[in-house]
Structure formats: C-alpha cells, structure tokens
Short mmCIF file of C-alpha atoms in Angstrom, two decimals:
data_model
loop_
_atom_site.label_atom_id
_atom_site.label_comp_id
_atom_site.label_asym_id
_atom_site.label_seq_id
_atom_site.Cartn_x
_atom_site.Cartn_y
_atom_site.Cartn_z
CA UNK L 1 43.95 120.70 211.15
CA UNK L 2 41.36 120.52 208.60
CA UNK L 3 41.25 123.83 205.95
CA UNK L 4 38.41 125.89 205.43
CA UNK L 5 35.51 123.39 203.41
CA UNK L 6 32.64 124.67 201.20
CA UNK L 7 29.83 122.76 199.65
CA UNK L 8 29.03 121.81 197.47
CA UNK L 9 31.65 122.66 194.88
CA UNK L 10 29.95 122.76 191.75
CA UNK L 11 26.26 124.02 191.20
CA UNK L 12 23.73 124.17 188.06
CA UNK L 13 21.04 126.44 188.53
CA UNK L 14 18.14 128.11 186.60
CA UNK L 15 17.32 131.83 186.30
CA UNK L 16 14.76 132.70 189.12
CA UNK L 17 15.79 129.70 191.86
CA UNK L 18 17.49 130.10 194.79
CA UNK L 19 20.60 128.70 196.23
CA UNK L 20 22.28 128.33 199.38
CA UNK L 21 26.07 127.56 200.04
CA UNK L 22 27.67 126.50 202.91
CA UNK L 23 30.98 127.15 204.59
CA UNK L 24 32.87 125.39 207.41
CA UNK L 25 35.41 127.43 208.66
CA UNK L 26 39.02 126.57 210.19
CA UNK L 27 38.29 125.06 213.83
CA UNK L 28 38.71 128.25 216.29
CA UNK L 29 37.92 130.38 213.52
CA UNK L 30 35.20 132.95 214.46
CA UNK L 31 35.16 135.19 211.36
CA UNK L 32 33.92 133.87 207.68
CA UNK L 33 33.52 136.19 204.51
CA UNK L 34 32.04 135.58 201.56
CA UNK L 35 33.69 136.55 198.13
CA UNK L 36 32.44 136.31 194.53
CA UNK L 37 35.05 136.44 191.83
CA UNK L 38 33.82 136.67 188.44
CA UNK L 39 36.50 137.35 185.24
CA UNK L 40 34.82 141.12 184.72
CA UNK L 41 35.09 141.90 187.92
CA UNK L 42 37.14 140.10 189.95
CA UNK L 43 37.09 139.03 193.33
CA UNK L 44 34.46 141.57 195.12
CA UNK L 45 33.72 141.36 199.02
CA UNK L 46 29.78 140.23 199.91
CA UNK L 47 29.56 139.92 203.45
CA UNK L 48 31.90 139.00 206.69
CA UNK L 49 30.47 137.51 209.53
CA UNK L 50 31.88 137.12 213.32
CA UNK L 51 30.17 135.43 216.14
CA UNK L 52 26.84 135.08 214.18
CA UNK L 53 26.88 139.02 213.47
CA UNK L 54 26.98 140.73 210.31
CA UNK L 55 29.96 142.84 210.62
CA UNK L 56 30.49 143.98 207.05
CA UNK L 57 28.61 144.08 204.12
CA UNK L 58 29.53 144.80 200.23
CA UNK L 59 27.51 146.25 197.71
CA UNK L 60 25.63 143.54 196.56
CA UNK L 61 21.78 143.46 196.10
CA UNK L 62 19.40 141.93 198.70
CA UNK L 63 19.12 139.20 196.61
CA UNK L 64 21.96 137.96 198.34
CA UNK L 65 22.10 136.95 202.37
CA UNK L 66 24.35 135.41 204.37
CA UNK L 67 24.14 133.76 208.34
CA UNK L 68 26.92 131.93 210.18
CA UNK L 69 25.54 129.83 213.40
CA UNK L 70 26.36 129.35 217.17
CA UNK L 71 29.87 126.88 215.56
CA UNK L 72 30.79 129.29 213.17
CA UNK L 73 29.40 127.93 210.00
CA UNK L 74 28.22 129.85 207.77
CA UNK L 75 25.85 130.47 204.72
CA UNK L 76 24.72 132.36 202.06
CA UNK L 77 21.92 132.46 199.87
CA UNK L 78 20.95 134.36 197.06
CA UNK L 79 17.67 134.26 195.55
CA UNK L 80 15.92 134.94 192.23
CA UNK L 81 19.20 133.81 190.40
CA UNK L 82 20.12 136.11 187.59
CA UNK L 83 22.46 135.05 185.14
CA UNK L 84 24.78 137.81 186.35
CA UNK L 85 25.12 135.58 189.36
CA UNK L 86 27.33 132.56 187.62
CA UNK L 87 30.56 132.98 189.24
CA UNK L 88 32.95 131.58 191.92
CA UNK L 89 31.91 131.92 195.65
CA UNK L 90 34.65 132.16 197.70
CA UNK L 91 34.39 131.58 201.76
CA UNK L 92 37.44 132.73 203.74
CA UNK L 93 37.58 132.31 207.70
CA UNK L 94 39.97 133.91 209.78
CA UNK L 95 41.02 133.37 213.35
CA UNK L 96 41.23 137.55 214.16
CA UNK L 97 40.39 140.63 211.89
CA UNK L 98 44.00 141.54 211.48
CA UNK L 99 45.03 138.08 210.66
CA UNK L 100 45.63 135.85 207.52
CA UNK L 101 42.83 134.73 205.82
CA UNK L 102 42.47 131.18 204.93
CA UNK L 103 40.22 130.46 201.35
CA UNK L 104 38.15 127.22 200.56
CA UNK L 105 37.99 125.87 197.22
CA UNK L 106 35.16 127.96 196.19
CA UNK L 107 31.52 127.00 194.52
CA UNK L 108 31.65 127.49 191.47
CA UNK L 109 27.59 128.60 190.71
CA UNK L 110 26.07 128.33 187.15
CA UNK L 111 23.06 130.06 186.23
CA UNK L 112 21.16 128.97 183.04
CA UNK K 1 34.09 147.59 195.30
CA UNK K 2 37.76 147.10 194.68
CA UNK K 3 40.52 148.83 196.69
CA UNK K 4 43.77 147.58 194.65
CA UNK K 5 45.04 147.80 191.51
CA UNK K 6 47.80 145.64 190.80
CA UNK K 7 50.09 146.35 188.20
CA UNK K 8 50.88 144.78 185.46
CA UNK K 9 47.74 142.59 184.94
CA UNK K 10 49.70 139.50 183.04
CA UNK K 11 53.38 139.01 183.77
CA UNK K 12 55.48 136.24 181.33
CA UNK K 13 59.04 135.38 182.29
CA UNK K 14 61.43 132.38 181.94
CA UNK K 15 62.64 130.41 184.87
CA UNK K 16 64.98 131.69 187.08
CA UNK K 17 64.01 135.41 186.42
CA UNK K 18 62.91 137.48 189.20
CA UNK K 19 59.11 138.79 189.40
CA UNK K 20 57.88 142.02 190.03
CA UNK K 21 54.21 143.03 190.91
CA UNK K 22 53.11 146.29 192.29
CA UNK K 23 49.80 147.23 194.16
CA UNK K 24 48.33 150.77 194.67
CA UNK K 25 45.51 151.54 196.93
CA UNK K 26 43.40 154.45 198.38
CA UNK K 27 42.48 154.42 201.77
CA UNK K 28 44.43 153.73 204.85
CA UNK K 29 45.39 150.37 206.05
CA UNK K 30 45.62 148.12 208.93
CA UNK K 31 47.77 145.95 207.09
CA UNK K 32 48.13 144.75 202.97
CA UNK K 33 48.60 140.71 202.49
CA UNK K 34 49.19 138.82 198.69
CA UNK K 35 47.69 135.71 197.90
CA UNK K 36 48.00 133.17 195.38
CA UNK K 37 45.46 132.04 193.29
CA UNK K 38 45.69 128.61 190.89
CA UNK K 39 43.21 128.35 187.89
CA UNK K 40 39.98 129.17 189.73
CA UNK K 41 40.57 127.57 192.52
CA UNK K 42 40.91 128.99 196.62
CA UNK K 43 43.09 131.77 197.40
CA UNK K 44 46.61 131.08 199.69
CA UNK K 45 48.31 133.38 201.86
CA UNK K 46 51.63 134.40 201.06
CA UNK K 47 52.71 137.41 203.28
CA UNK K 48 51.13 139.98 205.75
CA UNK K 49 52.38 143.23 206.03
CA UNK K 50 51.43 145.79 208.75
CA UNK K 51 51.08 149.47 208.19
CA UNK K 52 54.13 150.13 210.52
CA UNK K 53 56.66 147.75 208.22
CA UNK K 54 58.34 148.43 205.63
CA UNK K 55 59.55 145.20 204.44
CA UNK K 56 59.13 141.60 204.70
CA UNK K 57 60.84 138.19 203.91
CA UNK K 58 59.46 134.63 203.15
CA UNK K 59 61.20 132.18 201.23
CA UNK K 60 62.05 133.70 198.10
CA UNK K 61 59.15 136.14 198.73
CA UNK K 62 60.05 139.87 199.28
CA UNK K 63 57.55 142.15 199.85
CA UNK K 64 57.33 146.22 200.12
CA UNK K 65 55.21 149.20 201.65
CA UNK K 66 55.23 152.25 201.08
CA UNK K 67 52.80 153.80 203.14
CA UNK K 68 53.20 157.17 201.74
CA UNK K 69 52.76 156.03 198.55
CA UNK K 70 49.85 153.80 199.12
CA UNK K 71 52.03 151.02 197.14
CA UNK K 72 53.19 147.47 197.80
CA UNK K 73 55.08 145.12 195.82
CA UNK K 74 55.77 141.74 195.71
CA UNK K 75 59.16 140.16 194.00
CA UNK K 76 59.98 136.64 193.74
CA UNK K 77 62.83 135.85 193.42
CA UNK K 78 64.63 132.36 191.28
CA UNK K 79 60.98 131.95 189.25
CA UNK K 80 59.87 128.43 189.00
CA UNK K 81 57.06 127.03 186.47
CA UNK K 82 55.25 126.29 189.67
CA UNK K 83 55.03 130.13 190.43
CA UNK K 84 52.57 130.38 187.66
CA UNK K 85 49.18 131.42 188.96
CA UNK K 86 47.37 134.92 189.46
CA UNK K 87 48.37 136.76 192.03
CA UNK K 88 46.26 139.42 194.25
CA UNK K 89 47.27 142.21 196.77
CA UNK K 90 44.51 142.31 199.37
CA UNK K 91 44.33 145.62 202.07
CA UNK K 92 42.26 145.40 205.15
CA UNK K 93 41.44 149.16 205.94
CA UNK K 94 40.52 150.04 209.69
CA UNK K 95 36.47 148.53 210.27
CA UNK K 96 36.29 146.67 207.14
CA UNK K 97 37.05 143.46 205.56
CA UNK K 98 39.66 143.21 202.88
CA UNK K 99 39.72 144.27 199.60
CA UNK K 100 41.53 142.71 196.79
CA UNK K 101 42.67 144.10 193.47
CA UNK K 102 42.42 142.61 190.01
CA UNK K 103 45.54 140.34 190.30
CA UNK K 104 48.34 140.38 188.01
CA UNK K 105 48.54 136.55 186.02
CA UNK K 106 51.70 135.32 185.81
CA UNK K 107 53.47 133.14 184.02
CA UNK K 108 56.71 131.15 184.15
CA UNK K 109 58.05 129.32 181.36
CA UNK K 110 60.12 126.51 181.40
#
C-alpha cells in the first residue's frame, strides 16, 4: 500500500509569508502528527491530529496551525515565516496511538 | 520539548562490530520505539517496545527496557556500511504523542 506522502518536498519562502503543507496519510490511518526537526534542536512534536480533532499540541507559537479533513489528510500552516522556521517538516500517520508510526519524506521549508 | 536523550550522540565503528545506543527518559511510558533516520530524509520504524517487556528481537536488532531505570538500548549486531544513519529513541507517554531524543549518528566504515 502506498506510504505516508507529503507535498510538496522542497519549499523557498520569504520572511513574513505564509505556507501550508500537506500530508496524506497511510490508507486506514486516522492519526497524523506533525514534526519539525531542525539540527539545534532536533526533531520536536507540533501537533497530532485524529479524526479531524486536535488531540495534542507542542509548544510551538500560534504562528503555526494544523487541520486534517473528513479522509484523514492533513495540513499545517504557519504564518508570518520567521527565519527560525527553515527546517524539515515531518508528517507521521499512524493506524492506533500505541502503534508504529510511519514518516513521509518530509518538506524541507526555507525561509529567506 | 524533548523526552530522550540518547547516548552517545555520534557512534564510528568498522564493519562487523556490534552497536550500542542507549536512551534515558523521564516520564512514564506506554511504550519506547527506535527509528532510523537517512541524511534528512523520513524516519523508519525499527522496533516497539511496551512498558511490560523487557526485551525484544528483530533481525539483528536487540533492544532493552529497563523500566526502572527509565533506559532503553538498542544493539545491532554484525554492523554493515548500510547501518549508517542517525538513529532516535522515541517514548509515547500515557495521553500524548511521542517524543524523540536527539539521536545518536552512526557510522560504519567499510
């Protein structure tokens, strides 16, 4: 079956836009979270989402949002881009809570 | 914020040595998994491991808890070049999503 897919994969933004990423999660998979790994601090949780409910959240700013829809896709957005924001989003879904997570390929976001 | 801390953070050994990583953590856990990550790219599942076991087998993947402890480890055994990659310890505490450490980067050489 097809893995977890995240688009778009590379991304070139300017300080003060907004961007929006997209996740589609393993078929049957009700649960997506959202992960931003940066070298300083590593791999640091944002949000997880499970039947279009926020179930956990990180401590990230409110800059940053996140939604997943009636087929379990899911997005995030985060606005007024800082530089601070340049990283690697990472989207995992998982079929339970107390399962295996499965990873896309990231976005890798650029802020200039 | 982070809940593991693997240990050591970069890991070089030749082929055919046996690899080592440790993971400490704070809170209590549902269960503690490792995953495999490849320059930058997505994360892959190696082993789960529930609060209530102590050990568990995959391949040449052997992995520890110690409950008590709050500490995990992860040896492979028979190290291949391929094996190179960063490695994380992840812990899903009870009504939360998991939480990974820093990783510990290893490297095999040929």
């Amino acid at each position: 079956k097809a893995g977890v897919t995240q688009t778009p994969r590379y991304l070139i933004k300017t300080r003060g836009q907004q961007v929006t990423l997209s996740c589609s999660p393993i078929s049957g998979h009700r649960s997506v979270s959202w992960y931003q790994q940066t070298p300083g601090q590593g791999l640091q949780f944002l949000f997880e989402y499970f039947s279009e409910t926020q179930r956990n959240k990180g401590n990230f700013p409110g800059r940053f949002s996140g939604r997943q829809f009636s087929n379990s896709r899911s997005e995030m957005n985060v606005s007024t881009l800082e530089l601070g924001d340049s990283a690697l989003y990472l989207c995992a879904s998982r079929y339970a809570v107390n399962t295996e997570a499965f990873f896309g390929q990231g976005t890798r976001l650029t802020v200039v | 914020s982070q809940q593991g801390e693997e240990d050591p953070q970069a890991l070089s050994i030749q082929e055919g040595e046996n690899a080592t990583m440790n993971c400490s953590y704070k809170t209590s856990i549902n269960n503690l998994q490792w995953y495999r990550q490849n320059s930058g790219r997505g994360l892959v599942h190696l082993i789960l491991i529930r609060s209530n076991e102590r050990e568990k087998h995959s391949g040449r993947l052997r992995v520890t808890l110690d409950t008590s402890k709050k500490s995990s480890s992860l040896l492979i055994t028979a190290s291949r070049a391929a094996d190179t990659a960063s490695y994380f310890c992840a812990t899903l505490p009870p009504n939360n999503d998991m939480r990974f450490g820093a990783g510990t980067r290893l490297t095999v050489k040929p």
